[in-house]
PDB file of C-alpha atoms and ligand atoms in Angstrom:
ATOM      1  CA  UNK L   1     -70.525  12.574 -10.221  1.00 94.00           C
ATOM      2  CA  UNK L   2     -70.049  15.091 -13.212  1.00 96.00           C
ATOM      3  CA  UNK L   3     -66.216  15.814 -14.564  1.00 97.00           C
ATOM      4  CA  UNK L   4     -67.025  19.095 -13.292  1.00 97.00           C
ATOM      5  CA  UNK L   5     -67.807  18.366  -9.996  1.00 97.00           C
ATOM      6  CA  UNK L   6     -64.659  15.818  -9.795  1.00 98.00           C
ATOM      7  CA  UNK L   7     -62.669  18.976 -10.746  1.00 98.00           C
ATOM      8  CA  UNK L   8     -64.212  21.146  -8.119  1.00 97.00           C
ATOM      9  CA  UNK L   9     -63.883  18.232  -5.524  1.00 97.00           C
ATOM     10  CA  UNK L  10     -59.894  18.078  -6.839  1.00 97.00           C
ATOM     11  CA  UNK L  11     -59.397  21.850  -6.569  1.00 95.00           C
ATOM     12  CA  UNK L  12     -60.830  22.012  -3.292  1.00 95.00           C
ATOM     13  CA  UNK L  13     -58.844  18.972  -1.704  1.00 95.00           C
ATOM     14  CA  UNK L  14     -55.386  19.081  -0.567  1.00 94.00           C
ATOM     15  CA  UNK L  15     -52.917  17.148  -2.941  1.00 95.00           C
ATOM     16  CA  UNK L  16     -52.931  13.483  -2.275  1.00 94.00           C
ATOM     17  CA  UNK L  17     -49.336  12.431  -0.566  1.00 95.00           C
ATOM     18  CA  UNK L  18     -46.498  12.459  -2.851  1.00 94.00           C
ATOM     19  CA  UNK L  19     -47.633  15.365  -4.871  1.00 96.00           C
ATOM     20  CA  UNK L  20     -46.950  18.177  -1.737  1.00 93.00           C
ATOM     21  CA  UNK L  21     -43.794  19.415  -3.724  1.00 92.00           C
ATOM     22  CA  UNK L  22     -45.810  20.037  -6.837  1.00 94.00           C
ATOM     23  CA  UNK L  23     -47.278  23.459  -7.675  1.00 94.00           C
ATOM     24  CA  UNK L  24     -50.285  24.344  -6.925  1.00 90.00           C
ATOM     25  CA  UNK L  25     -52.053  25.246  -9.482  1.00 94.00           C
ATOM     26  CA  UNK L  26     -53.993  22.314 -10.699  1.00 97.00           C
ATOM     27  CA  UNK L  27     -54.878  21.314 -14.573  1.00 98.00           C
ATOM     28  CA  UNK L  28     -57.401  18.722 -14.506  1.00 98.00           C
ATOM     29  CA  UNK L  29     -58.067  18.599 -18.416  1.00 98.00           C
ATOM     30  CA  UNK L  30     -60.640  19.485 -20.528  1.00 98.00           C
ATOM     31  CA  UNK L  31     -62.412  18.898 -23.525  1.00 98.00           C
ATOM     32  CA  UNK L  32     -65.628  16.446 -24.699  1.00 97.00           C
ATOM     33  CA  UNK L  33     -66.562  14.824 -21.113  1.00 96.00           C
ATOM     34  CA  UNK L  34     -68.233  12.117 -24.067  1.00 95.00           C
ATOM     35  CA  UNK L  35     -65.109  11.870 -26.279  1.00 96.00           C
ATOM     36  CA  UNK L  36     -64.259   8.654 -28.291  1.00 96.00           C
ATOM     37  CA  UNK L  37     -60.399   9.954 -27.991  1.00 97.00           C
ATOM     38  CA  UNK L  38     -58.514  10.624 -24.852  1.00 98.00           C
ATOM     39  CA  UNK L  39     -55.109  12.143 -24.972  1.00 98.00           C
ATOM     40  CA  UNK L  40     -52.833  11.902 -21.987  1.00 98.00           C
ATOM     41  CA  UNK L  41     -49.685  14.222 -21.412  1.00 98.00           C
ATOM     42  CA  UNK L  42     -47.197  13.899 -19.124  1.00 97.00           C
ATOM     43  CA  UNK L  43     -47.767  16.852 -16.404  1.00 97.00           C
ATOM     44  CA  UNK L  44     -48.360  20.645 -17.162  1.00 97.00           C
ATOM     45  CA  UNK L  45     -45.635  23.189 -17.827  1.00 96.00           C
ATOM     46  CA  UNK L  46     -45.287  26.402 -17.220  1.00 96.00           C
ATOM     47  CA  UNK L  47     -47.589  27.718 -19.430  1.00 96.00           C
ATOM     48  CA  UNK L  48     -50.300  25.449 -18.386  1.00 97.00           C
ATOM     49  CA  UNK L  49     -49.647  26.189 -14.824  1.00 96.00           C
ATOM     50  CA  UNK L  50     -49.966  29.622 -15.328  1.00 96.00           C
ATOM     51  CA  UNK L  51     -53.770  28.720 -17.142  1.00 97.00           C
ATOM     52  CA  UNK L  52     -54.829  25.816 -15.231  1.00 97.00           C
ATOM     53  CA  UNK L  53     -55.371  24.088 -19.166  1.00 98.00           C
ATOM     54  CA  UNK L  54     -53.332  21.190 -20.309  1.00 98.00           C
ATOM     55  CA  UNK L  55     -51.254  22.116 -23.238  1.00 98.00           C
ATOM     56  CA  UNK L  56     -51.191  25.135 -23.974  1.00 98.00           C
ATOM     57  CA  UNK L  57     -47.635  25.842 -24.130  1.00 98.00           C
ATOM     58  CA  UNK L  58     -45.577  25.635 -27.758  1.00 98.00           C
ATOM     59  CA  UNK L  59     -45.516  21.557 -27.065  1.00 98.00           C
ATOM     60  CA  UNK L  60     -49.965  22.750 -26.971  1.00 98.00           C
ATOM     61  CA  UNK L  61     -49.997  24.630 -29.607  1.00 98.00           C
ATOM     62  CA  UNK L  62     -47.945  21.780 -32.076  1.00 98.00           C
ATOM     63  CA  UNK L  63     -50.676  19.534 -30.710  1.00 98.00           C
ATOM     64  CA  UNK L  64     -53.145  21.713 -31.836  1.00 98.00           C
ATOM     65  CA  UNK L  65     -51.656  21.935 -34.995  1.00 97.00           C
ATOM     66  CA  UNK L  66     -51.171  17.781 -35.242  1.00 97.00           C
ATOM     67  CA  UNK L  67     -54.862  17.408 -34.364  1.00 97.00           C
ATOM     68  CA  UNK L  68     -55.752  20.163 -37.187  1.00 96.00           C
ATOM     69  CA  UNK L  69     -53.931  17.739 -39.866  1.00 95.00           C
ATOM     70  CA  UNK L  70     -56.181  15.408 -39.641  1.00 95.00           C
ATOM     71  CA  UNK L  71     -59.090  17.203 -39.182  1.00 94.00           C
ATOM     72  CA  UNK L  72     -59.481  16.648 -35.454  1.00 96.00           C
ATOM     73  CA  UNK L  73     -60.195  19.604 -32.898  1.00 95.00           C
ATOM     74  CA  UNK L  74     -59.158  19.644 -29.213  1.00 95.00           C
ATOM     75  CA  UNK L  75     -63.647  20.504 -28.263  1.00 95.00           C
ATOM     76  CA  UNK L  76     -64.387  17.252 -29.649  1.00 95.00           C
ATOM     77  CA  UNK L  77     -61.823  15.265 -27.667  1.00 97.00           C
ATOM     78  CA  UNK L  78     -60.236  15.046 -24.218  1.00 98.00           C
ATOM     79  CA  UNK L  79     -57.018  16.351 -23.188  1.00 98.00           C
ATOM     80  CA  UNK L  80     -55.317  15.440 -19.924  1.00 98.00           C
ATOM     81  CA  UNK L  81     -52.116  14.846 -18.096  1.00 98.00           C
ATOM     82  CA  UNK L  82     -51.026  11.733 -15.736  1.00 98.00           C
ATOM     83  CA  UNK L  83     -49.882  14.313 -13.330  1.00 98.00           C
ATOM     84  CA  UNK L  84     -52.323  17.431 -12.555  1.00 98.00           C
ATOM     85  CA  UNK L  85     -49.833  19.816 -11.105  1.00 97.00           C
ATOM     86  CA  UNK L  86     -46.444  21.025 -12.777  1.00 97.00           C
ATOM     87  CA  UNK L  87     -43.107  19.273 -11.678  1.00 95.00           C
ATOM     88  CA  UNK L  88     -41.147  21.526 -10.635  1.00 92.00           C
ATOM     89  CA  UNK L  89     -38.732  22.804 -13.584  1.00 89.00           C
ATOM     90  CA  UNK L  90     -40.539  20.827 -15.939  1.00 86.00           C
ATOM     91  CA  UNK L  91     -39.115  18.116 -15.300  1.00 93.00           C
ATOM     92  CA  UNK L  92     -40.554  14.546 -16.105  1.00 93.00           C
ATOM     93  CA  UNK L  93     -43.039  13.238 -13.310  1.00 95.00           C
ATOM     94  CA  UNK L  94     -41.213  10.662 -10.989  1.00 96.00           C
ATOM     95  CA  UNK L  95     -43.084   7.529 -10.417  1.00 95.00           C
ATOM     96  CA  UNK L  96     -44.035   7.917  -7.137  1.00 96.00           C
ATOM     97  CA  UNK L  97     -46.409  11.644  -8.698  1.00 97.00           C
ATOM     98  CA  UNK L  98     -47.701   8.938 -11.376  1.00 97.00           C
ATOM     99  CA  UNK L  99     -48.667   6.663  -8.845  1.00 96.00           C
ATOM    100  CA  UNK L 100     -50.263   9.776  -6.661  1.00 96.00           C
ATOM    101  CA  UNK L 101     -52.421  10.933  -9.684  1.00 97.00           C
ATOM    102  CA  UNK L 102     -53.944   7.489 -10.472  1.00 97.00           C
ATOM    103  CA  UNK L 103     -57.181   7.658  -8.978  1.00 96.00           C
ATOM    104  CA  UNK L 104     -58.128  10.664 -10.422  1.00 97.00           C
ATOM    105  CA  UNK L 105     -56.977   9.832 -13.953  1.00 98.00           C
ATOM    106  CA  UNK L 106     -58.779   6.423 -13.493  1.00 97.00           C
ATOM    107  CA  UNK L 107     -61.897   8.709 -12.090  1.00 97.00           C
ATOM    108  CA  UNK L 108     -61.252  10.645 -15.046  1.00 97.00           C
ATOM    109  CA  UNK L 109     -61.751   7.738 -17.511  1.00 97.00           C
ATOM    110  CA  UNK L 110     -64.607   6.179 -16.015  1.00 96.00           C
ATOM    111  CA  UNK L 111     -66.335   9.398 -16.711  1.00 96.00           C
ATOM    112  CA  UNK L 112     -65.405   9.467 -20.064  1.00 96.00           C
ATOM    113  CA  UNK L 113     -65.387   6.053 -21.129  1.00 95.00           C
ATOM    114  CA  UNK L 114     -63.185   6.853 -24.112  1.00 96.00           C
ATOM    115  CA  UNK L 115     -62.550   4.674 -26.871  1.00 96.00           C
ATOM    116  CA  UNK L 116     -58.941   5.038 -27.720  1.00 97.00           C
ATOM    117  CA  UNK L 117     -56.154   6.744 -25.303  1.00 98.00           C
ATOM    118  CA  UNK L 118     -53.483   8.319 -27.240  1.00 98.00           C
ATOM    119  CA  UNK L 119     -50.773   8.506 -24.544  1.00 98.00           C
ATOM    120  CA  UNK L 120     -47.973  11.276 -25.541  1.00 98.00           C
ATOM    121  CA  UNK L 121     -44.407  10.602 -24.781  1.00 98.00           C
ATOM    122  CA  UNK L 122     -42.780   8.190 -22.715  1.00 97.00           C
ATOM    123  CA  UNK L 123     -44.452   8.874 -18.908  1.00 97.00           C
ATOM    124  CA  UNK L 124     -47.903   7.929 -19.674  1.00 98.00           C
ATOM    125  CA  UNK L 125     -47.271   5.214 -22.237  1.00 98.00           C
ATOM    126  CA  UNK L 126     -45.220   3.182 -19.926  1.00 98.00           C
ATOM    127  CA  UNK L 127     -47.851   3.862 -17.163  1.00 97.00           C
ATOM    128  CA  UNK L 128     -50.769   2.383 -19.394  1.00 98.00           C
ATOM    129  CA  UNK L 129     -48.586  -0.764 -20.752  1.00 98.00           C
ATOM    130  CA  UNK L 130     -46.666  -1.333 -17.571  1.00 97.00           C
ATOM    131  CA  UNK L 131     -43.608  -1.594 -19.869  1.00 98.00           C
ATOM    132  CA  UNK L 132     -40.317  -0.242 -19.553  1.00 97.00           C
ATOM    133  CA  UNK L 133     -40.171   0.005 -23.621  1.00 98.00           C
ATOM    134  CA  UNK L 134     -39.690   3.592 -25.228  1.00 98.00           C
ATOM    135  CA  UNK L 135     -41.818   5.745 -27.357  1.00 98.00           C
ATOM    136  CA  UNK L 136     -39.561   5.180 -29.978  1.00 98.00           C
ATOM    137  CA  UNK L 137     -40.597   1.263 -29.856  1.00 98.00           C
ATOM    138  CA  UNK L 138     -44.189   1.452 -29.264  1.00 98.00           C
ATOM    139  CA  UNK L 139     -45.488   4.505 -30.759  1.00 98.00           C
ATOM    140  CA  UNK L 140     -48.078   4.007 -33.567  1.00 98.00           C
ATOM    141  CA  UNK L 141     -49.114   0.424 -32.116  1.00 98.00           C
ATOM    142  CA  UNK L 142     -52.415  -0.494 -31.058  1.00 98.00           C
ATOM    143  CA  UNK L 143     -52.506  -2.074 -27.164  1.00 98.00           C
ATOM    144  CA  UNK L 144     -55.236  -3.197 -24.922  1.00 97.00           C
ATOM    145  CA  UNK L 145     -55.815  -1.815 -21.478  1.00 97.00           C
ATOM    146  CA  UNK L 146     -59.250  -2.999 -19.974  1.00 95.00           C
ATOM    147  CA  UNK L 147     -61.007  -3.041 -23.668  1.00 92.00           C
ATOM    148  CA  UNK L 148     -60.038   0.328 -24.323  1.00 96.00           C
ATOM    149  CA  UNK L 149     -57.250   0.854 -26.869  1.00 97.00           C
ATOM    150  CA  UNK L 150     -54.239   2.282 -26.187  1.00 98.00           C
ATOM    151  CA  UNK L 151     -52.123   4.468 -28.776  1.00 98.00           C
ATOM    152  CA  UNK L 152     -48.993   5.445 -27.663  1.00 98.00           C
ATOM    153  CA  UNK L 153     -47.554   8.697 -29.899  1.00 98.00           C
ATOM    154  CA  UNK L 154     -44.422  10.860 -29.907  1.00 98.00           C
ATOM    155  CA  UNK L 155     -44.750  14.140 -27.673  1.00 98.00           C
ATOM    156  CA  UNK L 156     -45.297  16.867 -29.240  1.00 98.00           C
ATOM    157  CA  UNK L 157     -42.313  18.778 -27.483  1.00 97.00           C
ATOM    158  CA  UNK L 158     -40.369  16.059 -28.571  1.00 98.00           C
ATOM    159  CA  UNK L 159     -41.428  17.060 -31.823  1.00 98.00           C
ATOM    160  CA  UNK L 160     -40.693  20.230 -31.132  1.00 98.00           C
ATOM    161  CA  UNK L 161     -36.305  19.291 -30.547  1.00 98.00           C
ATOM    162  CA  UNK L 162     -36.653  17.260 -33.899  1.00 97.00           C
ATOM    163  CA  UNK L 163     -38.270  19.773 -36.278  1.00 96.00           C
ATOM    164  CA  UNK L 164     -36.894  17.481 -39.603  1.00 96.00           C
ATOM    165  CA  UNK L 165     -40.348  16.392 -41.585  1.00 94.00           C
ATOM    166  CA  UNK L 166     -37.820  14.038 -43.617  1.00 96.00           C
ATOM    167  CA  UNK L 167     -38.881  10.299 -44.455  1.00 96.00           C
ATOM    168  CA  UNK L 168     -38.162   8.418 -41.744  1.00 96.00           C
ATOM    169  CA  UNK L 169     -38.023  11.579 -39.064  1.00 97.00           C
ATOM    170  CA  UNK L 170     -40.647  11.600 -35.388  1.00 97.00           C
ATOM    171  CA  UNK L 171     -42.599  13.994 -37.514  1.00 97.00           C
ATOM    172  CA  UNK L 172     -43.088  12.024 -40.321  1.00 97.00           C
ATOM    173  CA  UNK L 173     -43.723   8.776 -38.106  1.00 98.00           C
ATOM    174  CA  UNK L 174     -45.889  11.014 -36.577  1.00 98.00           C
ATOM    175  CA  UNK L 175     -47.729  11.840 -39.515  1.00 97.00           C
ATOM    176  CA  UNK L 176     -48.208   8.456 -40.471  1.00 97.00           C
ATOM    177  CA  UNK L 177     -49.526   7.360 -36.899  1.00 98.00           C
ATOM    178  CA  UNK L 178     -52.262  10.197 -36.914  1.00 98.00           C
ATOM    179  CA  UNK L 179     -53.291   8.839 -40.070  1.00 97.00           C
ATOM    180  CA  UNK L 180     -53.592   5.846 -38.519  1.00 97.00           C
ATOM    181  CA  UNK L 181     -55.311   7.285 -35.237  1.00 98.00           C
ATOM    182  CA  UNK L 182     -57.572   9.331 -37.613  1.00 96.00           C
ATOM    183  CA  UNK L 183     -58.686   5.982 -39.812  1.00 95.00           C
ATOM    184  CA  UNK L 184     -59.554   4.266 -36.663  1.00 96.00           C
ATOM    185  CA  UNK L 185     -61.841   7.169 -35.291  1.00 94.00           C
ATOM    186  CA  UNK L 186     -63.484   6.773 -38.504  1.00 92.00           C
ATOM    187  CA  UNK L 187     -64.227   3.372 -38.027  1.00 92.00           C
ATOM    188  CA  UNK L 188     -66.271   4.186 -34.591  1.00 88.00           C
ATOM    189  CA  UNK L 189     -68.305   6.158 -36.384  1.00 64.00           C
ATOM    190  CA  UNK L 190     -66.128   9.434 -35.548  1.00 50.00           C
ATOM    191  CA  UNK L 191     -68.604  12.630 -35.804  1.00 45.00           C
ATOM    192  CA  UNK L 192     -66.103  14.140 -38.244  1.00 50.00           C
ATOM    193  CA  UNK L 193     -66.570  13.203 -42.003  1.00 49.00           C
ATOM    194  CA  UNK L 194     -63.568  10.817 -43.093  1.00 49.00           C
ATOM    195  CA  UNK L 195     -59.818  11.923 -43.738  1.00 50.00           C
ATOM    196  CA  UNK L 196     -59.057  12.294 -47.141  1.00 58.00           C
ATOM    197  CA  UNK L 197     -55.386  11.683 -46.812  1.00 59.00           C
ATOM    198  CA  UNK L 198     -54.066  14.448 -48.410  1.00 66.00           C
ATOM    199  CA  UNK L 199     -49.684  14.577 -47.853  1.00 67.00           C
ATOM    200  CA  UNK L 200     -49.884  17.758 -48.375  1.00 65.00           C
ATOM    201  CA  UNK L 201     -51.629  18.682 -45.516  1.00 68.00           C
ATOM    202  CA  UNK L 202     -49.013  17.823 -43.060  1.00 69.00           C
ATOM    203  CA  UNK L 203     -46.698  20.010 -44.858  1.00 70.00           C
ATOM    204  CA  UNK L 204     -48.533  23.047 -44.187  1.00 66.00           C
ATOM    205  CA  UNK L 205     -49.673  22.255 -40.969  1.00 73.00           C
ATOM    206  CA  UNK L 206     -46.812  20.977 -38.799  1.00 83.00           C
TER     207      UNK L 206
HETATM  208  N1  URA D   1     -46.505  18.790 -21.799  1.00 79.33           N
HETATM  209  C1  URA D   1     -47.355  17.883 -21.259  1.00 79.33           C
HETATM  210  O1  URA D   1     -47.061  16.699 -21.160  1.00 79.33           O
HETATM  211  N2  URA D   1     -48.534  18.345 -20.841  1.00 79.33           N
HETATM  212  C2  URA D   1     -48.934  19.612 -20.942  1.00 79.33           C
HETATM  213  O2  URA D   1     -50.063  19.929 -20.536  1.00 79.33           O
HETATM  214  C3  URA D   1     -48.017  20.527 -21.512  1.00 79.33           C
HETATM  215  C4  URA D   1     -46.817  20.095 -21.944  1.00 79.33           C
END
């Protein structure tokens, strides 16, 4: 089985129990079906409802913009959600919807067979590390979930409600963990050419 044919199969099939209440449009993800990186959201919003792609919202287009600072493009990784169909009012997905979507993320990563799974925001972190601990706690650290690493990062919409690039500030954490996300790529033999950590960069890119 392809990704694409997974998706087809998924678009076709009626929503697994629990998810009936979602919409109904679905966003399965998209991206490099071979990537090293995976990034996992929390569900789609609006915007990505609308599209059927995952993030491409103003949370998406921050993300895009995150990626960019360290040289990192969304065609040469995989982006995703834990939940494929918008909660209503964009709301956070409950735990029974995160317990709905797990095959098909799991099919989704056994397709993939990424490297590293940068999980955005609290929903899909605590999902990979069975953990009740916050983003706040755990994002930036390195965690093992069946020999792939884990990589738990702020959300970008999160981002969004704390603009401040101050020392100290999410973005600036964040900075400093996609530097460290970045370095690590590198070291699996990344097909991009090396950061050259350059400070400046994040200043005129998010
Ligand atoms: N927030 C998410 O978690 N996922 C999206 O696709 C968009 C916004």
């Amino acid at each position: 089985m392809t990704l694409e044919q997974l998706e087809a199969l998924t678009a076709e099939t009626a929503k697994p129990a629990g998810l009936e209440d979602l919409s109904n449009n679905l966003v399965f993800g998209e991206g490099d079906p071979d990537a090293k990186l995976m990034i996992v959201g929390e569900g789609p919003g609006e915007d990505e409802d609308l599209s059927g792609r995952p993030f491409v919202g103003r949370a998406g287009q921050l993300l895009d913009k995150i990626l960019e600072s360290v040289k990192l493009h969304r065609d040469e990784i995989y982006i995703t959600n834990i939940v494929k169909y918008r909660p209503p009012g964009n709301r956070n997905p409950n735990q029974q919807e995160v317990q709905a979507s797990e095959p098909l993320l799991l099919e989704q990563i056994k397709l993939i067979r990424p490297q590293i799974i940068a999980t955005l925001g609290n929903v899909p972190t605590q999902y990979f590390l069975k953990t009740t601990d916050g983003i706040t706690k755990l994002h930036g650290n390195w965690f093992d979930w069946h020999s792939v690493k884990i990589y738990p990062l702020y959300h970008p919409a999160y981002l969004l409600r704390n603009p401040s690039r101050e020392k100290g500030s999410p973005k600036w954490q964040m900075w400093e963990d996609m530097k460290k996300l970045k370095e690590s790529l590198d070291s699996l033999g990344s097909k991009e050419g090396k950061l050259v950590i350059d400070n400046a960069q994040q200043d005129a890119l998010f």
